[in-house]
């Protein structure tokens, strides 16, 4: 019989997760936007700490990227997810309804950043960045429009922290854009 993992994990499951949760909490004034530098530092330390993410939170879905809730702050200030990207998978073009922080835990992802030129309805790809293991991205406004893609040959894993409670993870984060219109 396969032991089913608890969902989400508890901070006591890993010293690295304990430190990450403590550092994320310290980066967040109650009800406010995060301190971007402290948020980036917390994520960087976690992805630099080795392979602490449990195996069951590193599985890909062959049809679309897999989202695994790692931790939900009991006060509803943030949620931490691991997103697993099989080769060839991409997110939709989106931005967020809240601030977010992202760190590449394994592999690499290509982030395409979109802009909407003044007076236009069409989004244009303005920049592409390859984000390798250890890279962090902080959007303290939630307004950046982007897409992530795994162009590699192996699964990539990214850690995402969002300024919403665990109950809002499936409905309260992404604002999806048709890539042709805003």
mmCIF file of C-alpha atoms in Angstrom:
data_model
loop_
_atom_site.group_PDB
_atom_site.id
_atom_site.type_symbol
_atom_site.label_atom_id
_atom_site.label_comp_id
_atom_site.label_asym_id
_atom_site.label_seq_id
_atom_site.Cartn_x
_atom_site.Cartn_y
_atom_site.Cartn_z
ATOM 1 C CA UNK A 1 0.000 0.000 0.000
ATOM 2 C CA UNK A 2 1.318 3.430 -0.965
ATOM 3 C CA UNK A 3 1.352 5.935 1.857
ATOM 4 C CA UNK A 4 -0.613 9.021 0.812
ATOM 5 C CA UNK A 5 1.117 12.324 1.586
ATOM 6 C CA UNK A 6 -0.510 14.911 3.822
ATOM 7 C CA UNK A 7 -1.799 17.837 1.830
ATOM 8 C CA UNK A 8 -0.406 20.399 2.280
ATOM 9 C CA UNK A 9 2.842 19.687 4.046
ATOM 10 C CA UNK A 10 3.440 20.896 7.574
ATOM 11 C CA UNK A 11 6.429 23.073 8.387
ATOM 12 C CA UNK A 12 7.761 20.356 10.684
ATOM 13 C CA UNK A 13 8.214 18.059 7.671
ATOM 14 C CA UNK A 14 11.556 19.623 6.756
ATOM 15 C CA UNK A 15 14.041 22.021 8.344
ATOM 16 C CA UNK A 16 14.344 23.763 4.959
ATOM 17 C CA UNK A 17 10.587 24.178 4.738
ATOM 18 C CA UNK A 18 10.535 25.472 8.337
ATOM 19 C CA UNK A 19 13.155 28.088 7.459
ATOM 20 C CA UNK A 20 11.393 29.037 4.225
ATOM 21 C CA UNK A 21 8.054 29.562 5.969
ATOM 22 C CA UNK A 22 9.688 31.601 8.734
ATOM 23 C CA UNK A 23 11.554 33.721 6.171
ATOM 24 C CA UNK A 24 8.451 34.219 4.021
ATOM 25 C CA UNK A 25 6.449 35.254 7.087
ATOM 26 C CA UNK A 26 9.195 37.718 8.063
ATOM 27 C CA UNK A 27 9.097 39.221 4.555
ATOM 28 C CA UNK A 28 5.375 39.990 4.871
ATOM 29 C CA UNK A 29 4.043 42.846 6.914
ATOM 30 C CA UNK A 30 0.551 41.824 8.038
ATOM 31 C CA UNK A 31 -1.831 42.489 5.145
ATOM 32 C CA UNK A 32 0.737 44.341 3.069
ATOM 33 C CA UNK A 33 2.939 43.815 0.055
ATOM 34 C CA UNK A 34 6.039 41.721 0.686
ATOM 35 C CA UNK A 35 9.535 43.076 1.126
ATOM 36 C CA UNK A 36 10.785 42.019 -2.334
ATOM 37 C CA UNK A 37 14.416 41.661 -1.276
ATOM 38 C CA UNK A 38 13.573 39.459 1.716
ATOM 39 C CA UNK A 39 11.130 37.419 -0.375
ATOM 40 C CA UNK A 40 13.795 36.797 -3.039
ATOM 41 C CA UNK A 41 16.321 35.896 -0.348
ATOM 42 C CA UNK A 42 13.929 33.402 1.285
ATOM 43 C CA UNK A 43 13.256 31.676 -2.038
ATOM 44 C CA UNK A 44 16.945 31.678 -3.021
ATOM 45 C CA UNK A 45 17.957 30.054 0.252
ATOM 46 C CA UNK A 46 15.286 27.370 -0.170
ATOM 47 C CA UNK A 47 16.257 26.403 -3.723
ATOM 48 C CA UNK A 48 19.925 26.462 -2.766
ATOM 49 C CA UNK A 49 19.359 24.020 0.097
ATOM 50 C CA UNK A 50 19.362 20.887 -2.053
ATOM 51 C CA UNK A 51 16.643 18.361 -2.812
ATOM 52 C CA UNK A 52 14.280 18.869 0.139
ATOM 53 C CA UNK A 53 11.012 18.835 -1.804
ATOM 54 C CA UNK A 54 9.279 15.476 -1.195
ATOM 55 C CA UNK A 55 9.185 13.094 -4.153
ATOM 56 C CA UNK A 56 5.378 13.152 -4.298
ATOM 57 C CA UNK A 57 5.534 16.928 -4.872
ATOM 58 C CA UNK A 58 7.904 16.514 -7.846
ATOM 59 C CA UNK A 59 5.606 14.535 -10.143
ATOM 60 C CA UNK A 60 4.600 15.946 -13.516
ATOM 61 C CA UNK A 61 1.236 15.574 -15.209
ATOM 62 C CA UNK A 62 1.587 14.445 -18.844
ATOM 63 C CA UNK A 63 -1.308 16.680 -19.953
ATOM 64 C CA UNK A 64 -0.462 20.024 -18.311
ATOM 65 C CA UNK A 65 1.854 21.422 -15.695
ATOM 66 C CA UNK A 66 1.159 20.065 -12.203
ATOM 67 C CA UNK A 67 0.509 22.357 -9.245
ATOM 68 C CA UNK A 68 1.281 20.960 -5.783
ATOM 69 C CA UNK A 69 0.267 22.958 -2.710
ATOM 70 C CA UNK A 70 3.235 22.815 -0.335
ATOM 71 C CA UNK A 71 2.079 25.116 2.448
ATOM 72 C CA UNK A 72 -0.873 27.385 3.199
ATOM 73 C CA UNK A 73 -0.284 30.062 5.824
ATOM 74 C CA UNK A 74 -2.925 29.594 8.549
ATOM 75 C CA UNK A 75 -3.516 33.381 8.623
ATOM 76 C CA UNK A 76 -4.193 33.386 4.862
ATOM 77 C CA UNK A 77 -1.244 35.665 4.045
ATOM 78 C CA UNK A 78 0.405 33.379 1.490
ATOM 79 C CA UNK A 79 0.426 29.995 -0.193
ATOM 80 C CA UNK A 80 3.478 28.106 -1.418
ATOM 81 C CA UNK A 81 3.261 25.799 -4.434
ATOM 82 C CA UNK A 82 5.619 23.595 -6.398
ATOM 83 C CA UNK A 83 4.798 23.620 -10.098
ATOM 84 C CA UNK A 84 6.196 20.766 -12.163
ATOM 85 C CA UNK A 85 6.647 21.268 -15.901
ATOM 86 C CA UNK A 86 7.210 18.310 -18.205
ATOM 87 C CA UNK A 87 9.206 19.035 -21.377
ATOM 88 C CA UNK A 88 7.136 21.086 -23.822
ATOM 89 C CA UNK A 89 4.612 22.353 -21.275
ATOM 90 C CA UNK A 90 3.698 26.036 -20.929
ATOM 91 C CA UNK A 91 1.452 28.181 -18.796
ATOM 92 C CA UNK A 92 -1.154 30.352 -20.432
ATOM 93 C CA UNK A 93 -0.282 34.031 -20.863
ATOM 94 C CA UNK A 94 -1.286 35.513 -17.510
ATOM 95 C CA UNK A 95 -0.685 37.918 -14.686
ATOM 96 C CA UNK A 96 -1.734 37.631 -11.071
ATOM 97 C CA UNK A 97 -4.441 39.058 -8.876
ATOM 98 C CA UNK A 98 -1.814 39.375 -6.137
ATOM 99 C CA UNK A 99 1.929 39.640 -5.615
ATOM 100 C CA UNK A 100 4.030 36.582 -6.339
ATOM 101 C CA UNK A 101 7.536 35.261 -5.984
ATOM 102 C CA UNK A 102 8.991 32.470 -8.095
ATOM 103 C CA UNK A 103 12.212 30.482 -7.787
ATOM 104 C CA UNK A 104 13.504 27.752 -10.070
ATOM 105 C CA UNK A 105 14.079 24.641 -7.955
ATOM 106 C CA UNK A 106 15.124 22.251 -10.745
ATOM 107 C CA UNK A 107 15.885 22.576 -14.453
ATOM 108 C CA UNK A 108 15.173 25.746 -16.383
ATOM 109 C CA UNK A 109 12.149 27.610 -17.697
ATOM 110 C CA UNK A 110 11.764 30.277 -20.338
ATOM 111 C CA UNK A 111 9.795 33.296 -19.175
ATOM 112 C CA UNK A 112 8.220 35.381 -21.932
ATOM 113 C CA UNK A 113 7.187 38.840 -20.789
ATOM 114 C CA UNK A 114 4.350 40.513 -22.675
ATOM 115 C CA UNK A 115 3.459 44.157 -23.063
ATOM 116 C CA UNK A 116 0.413 45.933 -24.382
ATOM 117 C CA UNK A 117 1.556 48.911 -26.465
ATOM 118 C CA UNK A 118 -0.364 52.140 -25.761
ATOM 119 C CA UNK A 119 -3.555 52.352 -27.787
ATOM 120 C CA UNK A 120 -3.339 48.689 -28.869
ATOM 121 C CA UNK A 121 -5.358 45.638 -27.889
ATOM 122 C CA UNK A 122 -2.785 43.094 -28.933
ATOM 123 C CA UNK A 123 -0.195 41.817 -26.488
ATOM 124 C CA UNK A 124 3.333 41.534 -27.833
ATOM 125 C CA UNK A 125 6.194 39.395 -26.558
ATOM 126 C CA UNK A 126 8.628 42.018 -25.328
ATOM 127 C CA UNK A 127 11.358 39.876 -23.790
ATOM 128 C CA UNK A 128 12.365 36.267 -23.197
ATOM 129 C CA UNK A 129 14.508 35.225 -20.272
ATOM 130 C CA UNK A 130 15.868 31.771 -19.533
ATOM 131 C CA UNK A 131 15.447 31.142 -15.818
ATOM 132 C CA UNK A 132 17.853 28.480 -14.558
ATOM 133 C CA UNK A 133 17.935 26.683 -11.221
ATOM 134 C CA UNK A 134 18.307 29.270 -8.469
ATOM 135 C CA UNK A 135 16.759 32.151 -10.432
ATOM 136 C CA UNK A 136 14.150 34.204 -8.594
ATOM 137 C CA UNK A 137 11.455 36.468 -9.985
ATOM 138 C CA UNK A 138 9.481 38.827 -7.759
ATOM 139 C CA UNK A 139 6.360 40.676 -8.910
ATOM 140 C CA UNK A 140 5.233 42.731 -5.936
ATOM 141 C CA UNK A 141 2.354 44.249 -7.938
ATOM 142 C CA UNK A 142 0.938 41.211 -9.748
ATOM 143 C CA UNK A 143 0.760 43.262 -12.933
ATOM 144 C CA UNK A 144 3.525 41.625 -14.985
ATOM 145 C CA UNK A 145 2.039 39.681 -17.913
ATOM 146 C CA UNK A 146 4.090 36.579 -18.629
ATOM 147 C CA UNK A 147 4.197 32.957 -19.687
ATOM 148 C CA UNK A 148 6.493 30.142 -18.556
ATOM 149 C CA UNK A 149 7.582 27.288 -20.831
ATOM 150 C CA UNK A 150 9.785 24.258 -20.384
ATOM 151 C CA UNK A 151 11.864 23.957 -23.557
ATOM 152 C CA UNK A 152 14.244 21.484 -21.912
ATOM 153 C CA UNK A 153 14.422 17.699 -22.078
ATOM 154 C CA UNK A 154 13.743 17.059 -18.394
ATOM 155 C CA UNK A 155 11.094 18.133 -15.913
ATOM 156 C CA UNK A 156 11.505 21.587 -14.441
ATOM 157 C CA UNK A 157 10.197 22.572 -11.012
ATOM 158 C CA UNK A 158 9.458 26.075 -9.815
ATOM 159 C CA UNK A 159 8.414 27.238 -6.342
ATOM 160 C CA UNK A 160 5.685 29.896 -6.319
ATOM 161 C CA UNK A 161 4.561 31.945 -3.346
ATOM 162 C CA UNK A 162 1.377 33.981 -3.764
ATOM 163 C CA UNK A 163 -0.313 36.515 -1.505
ATOM 164 C CA UNK A 164 -3.509 34.478 -1.110
ATOM 165 C CA UNK A 165 -4.698 31.866 1.354
ATOM 166 C CA UNK A 166 -4.730 28.191 0.458
ATOM 167 C CA UNK A 167 -8.463 28.235 -0.236
ATOM 168 C CA UNK A 168 -7.870 30.743 -3.071
ATOM 169 C CA UNK A 169 -5.093 28.863 -4.860
ATOM 170 C CA UNK A 170 -7.300 27.354 -7.554
ATOM 171 C CA UNK A 171 -9.429 30.431 -8.257
ATOM 172 C CA UNK A 172 -7.750 33.521 -6.871
ATOM 173 C CA UNK A 173 -4.352 33.765 -8.504
ATOM 174 C CA UNK A 174 -4.147 33.918 -12.290
ATOM 175 C CA UNK A 175 -5.820 36.302 -14.688
ATOM 176 C CA UNK A 176 -5.567 34.573 -18.099
ATOM 177 C CA UNK A 177 -5.088 36.559 -21.281
ATOM 178 C CA UNK A 178 -5.875 35.553 -24.810
ATOM 179 C CA UNK A 179 -2.406 36.016 -26.324
ATOM 180 C CA UNK A 180 -3.938 38.254 -29.010
ATOM 181 C CA UNK A 181 -5.924 40.547 -26.727
ATOM 182 C CA UNK A 182 -5.678 42.043 -23.281
#
